[in-house]
Amino acid sequence: MRILFFMLSLIFGLAFNPTAATANTGEMPTEQLLAVKYMNALTEHDYKTLRKFYNRDSVFFDKTANRKYTGGRFIIDFLERAHEGVLEYNFNIEHMYNAGSLVVMIGNYHLKGPGEQFGKPGKIIDIAIPGVTSLKLDMLNHRVIEHMDLLDYQTMSDQLAMQ
């Protein structure tokens, strides 16, 4: 997986900074702007805003872990459980592109939080998980049709072993 990210970085030049890009909205496609807004709500645990992105047909799929949640209520329930006690959570987007309403983001998820969720009770863990997140968006209604993650859980496991 690390080789894949290295190769992608060489091919695409991974010089994307979403914070800087949102300052000049004229340069970013509207699909990418919506994707960044959604990812900000996700990583900020802003469930009120996230509810607006989902409907009963929305899908959240962690393909690597083979976990799928369908419907806004079930997705939010999962996220609230998964984020319980999390101190820091962000997604560093290294590269983003879109083909119409399909937005693909390559980067890493940074997580700092209670070790209990990772078999490390009493510890605070700090990990960065490389991943690819793709979003199928309904641009007319500003909703997420499907959120799919492909995450490098081997890297996560290696980092946890050292903590």
CSV table of C-alpha atoms in Angstrom, one decimal:
chain,number,residue,atom,x,y,z
A,1,MET,CA,0.0,0.0,0.0
A,2,ARG,CA,2.9,2.4,0.8
A,3,ILE,CA,4.3,1.7,-2.6
A,4,LEU,CA,1.0,2.5,-4.2
A,5,PHE,CA,0.8,5.9,-2.4
A,6,PHE,CA,4.4,6.6,-3.4
A,7,MET,CA,3.7,5.8,-7.0
A,8,LEU,CA,0.5,7.9,-6.9
A,9,SER,CA,2.5,10.8,-5.4
A,10,LEU,CA,4.9,10.7,-8.3
A,11,ILE,CA,2.2,10.4,-10.9
A,12,PHE,CA,-0.1,13.1,-9.5
A,13,GLY,CA,2.4,15.4,-7.7
A,14,LEU,CA,0.5,15.2,-4.4
A,15,ALA,CA,0.7,18.9,-3.7
A,16,PHE,CA,-2.9,19.5,-2.8
A,17,ASN,CA,-3.7,21.6,0.3
A,18,PRO,CA,-7.5,21.7,0.9
A,19,THR,CA,-7.3,24.6,3.3
A,20,ALA,CA,-5.5,26.8,0.8
A,21,ALA,CA,-7.8,25.6,-2.0
A,22,THR,CA,-11.0,26.5,-0.1
A,23,ALA,CA,-9.7,30.0,0.2
A,24,ASN,CA,-9.9,30.4,-3.5
A,25,THR,CA,-13.1,28.6,-4.4
A,26,GLY,CA,-13.0,29.7,-8.0
A,27,GLU,CA,-10.3,27.1,-8.7
A,28,MET,CA,-11.9,24.1,-7.1
A,29,PRO,CA,-14.7,22.2,-8.8
A,30,THR,CA,-18.0,22.3,-6.9
A,31,GLU,CA,-17.9,18.5,-6.4
A,32,GLN,CA,-14.6,18.9,-4.6
A,33,LEU,CA,-15.9,21.8,-2.5
A,34,LEU,CA,-18.9,19.7,-1.4
A,35,ALA,CA,-16.5,16.7,-0.6
A,36,VAL,CA,-14.3,18.9,1.6
A,37,LYS,CA,-17.3,20.4,3.4
A,38,TYR,CA,-18.5,16.8,4.1
A,39,MET,CA,-15.1,15.6,5.2
A,40,ASN,CA,-14.8,18.6,7.6
A,41,ALA,CA,-18.1,17.8,9.2
A,42,LEU,CA,-17.0,14.1,9.5
A,43,THR,CA,-13.7,14.8,11.1
A,44,GLU,CA,-15.1,17.6,13.4
A,45,HIS,CA,-17.8,15.1,14.6
A,46,ASP,CA,-20.5,17.6,13.4
A,47,TYR,CA,-23.4,15.1,13.3
A,48,LYS,CA,-26.0,17.9,12.8
A,49,THR,CA,-24.3,18.8,9.5
A,50,LEU,CA,-23.6,15.2,8.6
A,51,ARG,CA,-27.3,14.4,8.9
A,52,LYS,CA,-28.0,16.9,6.1
A,53,PHE,CA,-25.6,14.9,3.8
A,54,TYR,CA,-27.3,11.6,4.3
A,55,ASN,CA,-30.7,10.1,3.5
A,56,ARG,CA,-32.1,6.7,4.0
A,57,ASP,CA,-30.3,5.3,0.9
A,58,SER,CA,-26.9,6.8,1.7
A,59,VAL,CA,-24.1,4.2,2.2
A,60,PHE,CA,-21.0,4.3,4.3
A,61,PHE,CA,-18.7,1.4,3.3
A,62,ASP,CA,-15.3,0.6,4.8
A,63,LYS,CA,-14.3,-1.8,2.1
A,64,THR,CA,-11.1,-3.0,3.7
A,65,ALA,CA,-12.9,-3.9,7.0
A,66,ASN,CA,-16.0,-5.1,5.0
A,67,ARG,CA,-18.3,-3.0,7.1
A,68,LYS,CA,-21.3,-1.3,5.4
A,69,TYR,CA,-23.9,1.0,6.9
A,70,THR,CA,-27.0,2.1,5.0
A,71,GLY,CA,-29.2,5.0,5.9
A,72,GLY,CA,-28.3,8.3,7.6
A,73,ARG,CA,-29.5,7.1,11.0
A,74,PHE,CA,-27.4,4.0,11.0
A,75,ILE,CA,-24.3,5.8,9.6
A,76,ILE,CA,-24.5,8.5,12.3
A,77,ASP,CA,-25.0,5.8,15.0
A,78,PHE,CA,-21.9,4.0,13.8
A,79,LEU,CA,-19.8,7.2,13.6
A,80,GLU,CA,-20.9,8.3,17.1
A,81,ARG,CA,-19.7,4.9,18.5
A,82,ALA,CA,-16.5,4.9,16.5
A,83,HIS,CA,-15.6,8.5,17.5
A,84,GLU,CA,-16.4,8.2,21.2
A,85,GLY,CA,-13.7,9.7,23.3
A,86,VAL,CA,-11.6,10.6,20.2
A,87,LEU,CA,-9.3,13.6,21.0
A,88,GLU,CA,-8.1,14.4,17.5
A,89,TYR,CA,-9.3,13.2,14.1
A,90,ASN,CA,-8.5,14.6,10.7
A,91,PHE,CA,-8.0,13.6,7.1
A,92,ASN,CA,-5.0,15.1,5.5
A,93,ILE,CA,-5.8,15.2,1.8
A,94,GLU,CA,-2.7,14.8,-0.3
A,95,HIS,CA,-4.5,14.6,-3.6
A,96,MET,CA,-8.1,15.0,-4.8
A,97,TYR,CA,-9.7,14.6,-8.2
A,98,ASN,CA,-13.1,14.0,-9.5
A,99,ALA,CA,-14.9,12.5,-12.5
A,100,GLY,CA,-18.3,14.3,-12.4
A,101,SER,CA,-19.9,13.6,-9.0
A,102,LEU,CA,-17.4,10.9,-8.0
A,103,VAL,CA,-14.7,12.5,-5.8
A,104,VAL,CA,-11.6,10.6,-4.9
A,105,MET,CA,-9.3,11.7,-2.1
A,106,ILE,CA,-5.9,10.2,-1.3
A,107,GLY,CA,-4.3,10.9,2.0
A,108,ASN,CA,-4.1,9.7,5.6
A,109,TYR,CA,-6.5,9.7,8.5
A,110,HIS,CA,-4.9,10.9,11.8
A,111,LEU,CA,-6.5,9.7,15.0
A,112,LYS,CA,-5.6,10.3,18.6
A,113,GLY,CA,-7.8,8.8,21.3
A,114,PRO,CA,-8.5,6.1,23.8
A,115,GLY,CA,-6.5,2.9,23.4
A,116,GLU,CA,-9.5,0.8,24.6
A,117,GLN,CA,-10.9,0.7,21.1
A,118,PHE,CA,-7.6,-0.7,19.8
A,119,GLY,CA,-6.8,-3.2,22.5
A,120,LYS,CA,-4.5,-0.8,24.4
A,121,PRO,CA,-6.5,0.0,27.6
A,122,GLY,CA,-5.3,3.0,29.6
A,123,LYS,CA,-3.2,4.4,26.8
A,124,ILE,CA,-3.7,7.3,24.4
A,125,ILE,CA,-2.9,6.1,20.9
A,126,ASP,CA,-1.8,8.3,18.0
A,127,ILE,CA,-1.9,6.8,14.5
A,128,ALA,CA,-1.9,7.9,10.9
A,129,ILE,CA,-3.7,5.5,8.5
A,130,PRO,CA,-3.0,5.9,4.8
A,131,GLY,CA,-6.2,5.6,2.7
A,132,VAL,CA,-8.3,6.4,-0.3
A,133,THR,CA,-11.8,7.8,0.3
A,134,SER,CA,-14.2,8.0,-2.6
A,135,LEU,CA,-17.5,9.9,-2.4
A,136,LYS,CA,-20.4,9.5,-4.9
A,137,LEU,CA,-22.3,12.7,-4.5
A,138,ASP,CA,-25.8,13.8,-5.4
A,139,MET,CA,-25.0,17.4,-6.5
A,140,LEU,CA,-28.6,18.4,-7.0
A,141,ASN,CA,-29.5,17.7,-3.3
A,142,HIS,CA,-26.0,18.1,-1.8
A,143,ARG,CA,-26.0,14.6,-0.4
A,144,VAL,CA,-23.6,11.7,-0.1
A,145,ILE,CA,-24.8,8.7,-2.0
A,146,GLU,CA,-21.9,6.5,-1.0
A,147,HIS,CA,-18.8,7.1,1.1
A,148,MET,CA,-16.2,4.3,0.5
A,149,ASP,CA,-12.9,3.9,2.4
A,150,LEU,CA,-10.0,1.8,1.4
A,151,LEU,CA,-7.6,2.0,4.4
A,152,ASP,CA,-4.2,0.5,5.1
A,153,TYR,CA,-5.0,-1.4,8.3
A,154,GLN,CA,-1.6,-3.1,8.2
A,155,THR,CA,0.1,0.2,8.7
A,156,MET,CA,-2.3,0.9,11.6
A,157,SER,CA,-1.5,-2.5,13.1
A,158,ASP,CA,2.2,-1.8,12.8
A,159,GLN,CA,1.8,1.6,14.5
A,160,LEU,CA,-0.3,0.1,17.3
A,161,ALA,CA,2.3,-2.5,18.0
A,162,MET,CA,4.9,0.2,18.8
A,163,GLN,CA,2.6,2.0,21.3
